[in-house]
Coordinates of C-alpha atoms in Angstrom, one line a residue:
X1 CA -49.8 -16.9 8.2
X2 CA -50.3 -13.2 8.1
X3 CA -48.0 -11.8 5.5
X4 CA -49.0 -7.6 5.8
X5 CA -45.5 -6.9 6.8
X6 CA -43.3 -9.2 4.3
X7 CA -41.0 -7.3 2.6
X8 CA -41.8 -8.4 -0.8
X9 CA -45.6 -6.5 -0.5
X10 CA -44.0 -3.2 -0.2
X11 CA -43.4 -0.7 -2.6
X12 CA -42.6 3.2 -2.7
X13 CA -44.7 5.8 -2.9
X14 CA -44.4 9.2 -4.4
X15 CA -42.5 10.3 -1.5
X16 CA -40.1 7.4 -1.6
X17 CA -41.9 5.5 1.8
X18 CA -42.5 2.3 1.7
X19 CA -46.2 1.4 2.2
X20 CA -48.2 -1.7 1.4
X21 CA -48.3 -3.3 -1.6
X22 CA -53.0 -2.6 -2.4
X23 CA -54.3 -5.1 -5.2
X24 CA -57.2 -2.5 -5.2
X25 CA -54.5 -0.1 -6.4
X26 CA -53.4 -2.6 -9.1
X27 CA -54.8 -3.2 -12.3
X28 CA -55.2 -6.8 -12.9
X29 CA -53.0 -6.7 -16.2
X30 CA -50.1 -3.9 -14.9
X31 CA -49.0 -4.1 -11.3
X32 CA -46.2 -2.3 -10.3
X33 CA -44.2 -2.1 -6.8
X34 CA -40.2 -3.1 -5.8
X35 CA -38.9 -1.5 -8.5
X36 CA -40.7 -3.4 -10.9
X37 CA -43.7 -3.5 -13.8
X38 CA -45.2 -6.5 -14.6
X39 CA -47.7 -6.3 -17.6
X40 CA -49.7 -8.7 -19.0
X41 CA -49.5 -8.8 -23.1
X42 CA -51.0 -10.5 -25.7
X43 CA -48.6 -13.1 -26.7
X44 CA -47.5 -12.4 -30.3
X45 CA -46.6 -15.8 -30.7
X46 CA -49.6 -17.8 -30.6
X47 CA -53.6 -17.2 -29.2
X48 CA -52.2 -16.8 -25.7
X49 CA -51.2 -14.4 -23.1
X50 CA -47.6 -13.3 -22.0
X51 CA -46.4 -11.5 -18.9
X52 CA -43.3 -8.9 -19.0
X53 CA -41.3 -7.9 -16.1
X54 CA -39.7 -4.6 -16.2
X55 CA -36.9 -2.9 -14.2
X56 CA -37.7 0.4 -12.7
X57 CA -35.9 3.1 -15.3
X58 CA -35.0 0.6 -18.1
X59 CA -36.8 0.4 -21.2
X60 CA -36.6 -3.0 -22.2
X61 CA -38.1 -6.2 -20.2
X62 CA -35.9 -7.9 -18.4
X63 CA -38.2 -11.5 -18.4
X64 CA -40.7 -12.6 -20.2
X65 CA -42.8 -15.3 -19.8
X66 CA -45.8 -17.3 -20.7
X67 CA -48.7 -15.9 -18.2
X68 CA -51.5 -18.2 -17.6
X69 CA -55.7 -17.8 -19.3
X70 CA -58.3 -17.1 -17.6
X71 CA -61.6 -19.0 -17.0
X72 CA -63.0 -18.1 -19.7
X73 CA -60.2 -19.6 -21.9
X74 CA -60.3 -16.0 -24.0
X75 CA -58.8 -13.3 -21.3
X76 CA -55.3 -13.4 -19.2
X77 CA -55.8 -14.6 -15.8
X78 CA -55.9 -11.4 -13.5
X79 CA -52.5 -10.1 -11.4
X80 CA -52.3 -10.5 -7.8
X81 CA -49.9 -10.1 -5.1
X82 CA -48.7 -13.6 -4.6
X83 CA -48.2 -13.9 -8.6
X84 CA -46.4 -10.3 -8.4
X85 CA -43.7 -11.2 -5.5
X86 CA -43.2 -15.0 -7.5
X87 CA -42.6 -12.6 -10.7
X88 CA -40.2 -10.3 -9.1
X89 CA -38.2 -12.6 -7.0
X90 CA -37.9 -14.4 -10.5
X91 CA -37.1 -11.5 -12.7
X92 CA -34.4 -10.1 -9.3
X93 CA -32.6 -14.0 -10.0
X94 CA -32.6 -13.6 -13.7
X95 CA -30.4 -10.0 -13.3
X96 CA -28.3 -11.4 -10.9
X97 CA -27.5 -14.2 -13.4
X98 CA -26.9 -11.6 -16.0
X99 CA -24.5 -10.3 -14.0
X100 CA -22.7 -13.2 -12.7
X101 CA -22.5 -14.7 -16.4
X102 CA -20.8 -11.0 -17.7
X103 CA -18.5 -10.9 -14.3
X104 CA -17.2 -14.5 -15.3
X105 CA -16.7 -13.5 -19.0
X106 CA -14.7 -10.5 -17.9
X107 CA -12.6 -11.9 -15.1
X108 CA -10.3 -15.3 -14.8
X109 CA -8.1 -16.0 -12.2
X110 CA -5.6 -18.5 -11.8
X111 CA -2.9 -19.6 -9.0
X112 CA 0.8 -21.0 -10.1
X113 CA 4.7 -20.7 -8.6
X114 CA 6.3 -17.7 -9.0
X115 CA 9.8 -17.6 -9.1
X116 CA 10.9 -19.2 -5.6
X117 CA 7.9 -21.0 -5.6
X118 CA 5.8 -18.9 -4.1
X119 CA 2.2 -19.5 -4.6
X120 CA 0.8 -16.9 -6.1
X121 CA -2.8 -15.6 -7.6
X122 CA -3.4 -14.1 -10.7
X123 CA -6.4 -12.0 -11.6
X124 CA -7.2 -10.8 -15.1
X125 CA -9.7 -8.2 -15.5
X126 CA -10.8 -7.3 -19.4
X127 CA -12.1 -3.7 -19.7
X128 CA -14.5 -4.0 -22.3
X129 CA -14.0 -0.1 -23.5
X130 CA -15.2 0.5 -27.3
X131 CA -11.9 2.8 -27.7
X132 CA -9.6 1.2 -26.1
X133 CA -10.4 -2.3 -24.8
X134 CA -7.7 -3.6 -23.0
X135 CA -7.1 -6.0 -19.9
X136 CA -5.1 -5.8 -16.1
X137 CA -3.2 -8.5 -14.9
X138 CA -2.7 -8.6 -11.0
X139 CA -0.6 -10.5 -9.2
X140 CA -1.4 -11.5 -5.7
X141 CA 1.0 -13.1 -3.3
X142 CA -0.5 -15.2 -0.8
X143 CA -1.6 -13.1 1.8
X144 CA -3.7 -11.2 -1.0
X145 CA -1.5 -8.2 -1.4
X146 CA -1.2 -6.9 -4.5
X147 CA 2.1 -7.4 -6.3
X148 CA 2.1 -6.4 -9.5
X149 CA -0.5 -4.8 -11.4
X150 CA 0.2 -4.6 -15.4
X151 CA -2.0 -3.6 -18.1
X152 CA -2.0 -6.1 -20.9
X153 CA -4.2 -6.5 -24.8
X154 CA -7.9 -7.3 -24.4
X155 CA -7.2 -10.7 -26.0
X156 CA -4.9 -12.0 -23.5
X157 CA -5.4 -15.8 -22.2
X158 CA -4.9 -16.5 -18.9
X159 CA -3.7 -19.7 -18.2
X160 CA -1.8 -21.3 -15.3
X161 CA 1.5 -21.5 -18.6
X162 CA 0.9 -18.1 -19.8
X163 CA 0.8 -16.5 -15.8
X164 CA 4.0 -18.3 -15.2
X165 CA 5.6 -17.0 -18.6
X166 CA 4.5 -13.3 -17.8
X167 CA 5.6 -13.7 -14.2
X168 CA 9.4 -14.7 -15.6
X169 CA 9.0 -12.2 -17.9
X170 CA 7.5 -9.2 -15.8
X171 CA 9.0 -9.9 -12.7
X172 CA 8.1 -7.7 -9.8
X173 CA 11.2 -6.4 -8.2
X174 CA 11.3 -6.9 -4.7

């Protein structure tokens, strides 16, 4: 299976092209390429060895993991492409985790009768500003339009009872 062309052996060069992913460009304990460093560090934990996975511009790794000894039971095992595209793809599901586990904290949604009984959705939205954190409660009939749009404390549960309270008490006029 001939692999040159996979997307996941690319990185950018100095230009911003994409170009081929060289091992002989690599180091075997720092390889970077897709926006990503991976560097191979002592593991401060115990005798072994520890890889880090960095996004491109952050300062901080996003994973790190256990990274396997060498032959020689003394040195880390060297870097190579395959182990570089397992340790990005894996470090690329970890952020998207991050972010679908901060979008759920920061947005509910629930659907109930409004007054008529019209089915309706509501969407709560925290903003999680340092000076002013604060929610907005949306109210979407069932075609999706946006009915009412209200800002409300930071603190605010959404539930199917408290949507159906504020909807009596914040009706939209028609």
């Amino acid at each position: 299976m001939d692999t040159t062309n996979d997307a996941t052996d690319e990185t950018q060069d100095e230009a911003g092209e994409a170009r081929s992913i060289r091992p002989e460009d690599q180091d075997p304990k720092l390889w970077r390429g897709n926006g990503w460093t991976a560097r191979v560090i002592k593991n401060e934990d115990d005798d072994g060895w520890a890889v880090e996975m960095t996004c491109d511009g952050q300062s901080e790794p996003s994973l790190v993991g256990p990274w396997t000894m060498g032959r020689d039971k003394k040195n880390p095992k060297p870097l190579d492409a395959s182990a570089f595209a397992t340790l990005v793809k894996t470090a690329n599901e970890v952020l998207a985790r991050h972010v679908q586990q901060r979008r759920a904290l920061l947005h509910r949604s629930v659907t109930t009768a409004a007054e008529g009984g019209a089915r309706v959705r509501v969407d709560l939205d925290v903003v999680p500003d340092e000076d002013d954190p604060h929610a907005i409660l949306t109210v979407h009939d069932a075609a999706g339009e946006v009915v009412a749009r209200s800002r409300v404390p930071a603190d605010f549960k959404l539930t199917t009872e408290s949507a159906r309270r504020w909807l009596q008490e914040n009706a939209p006029e028609p």
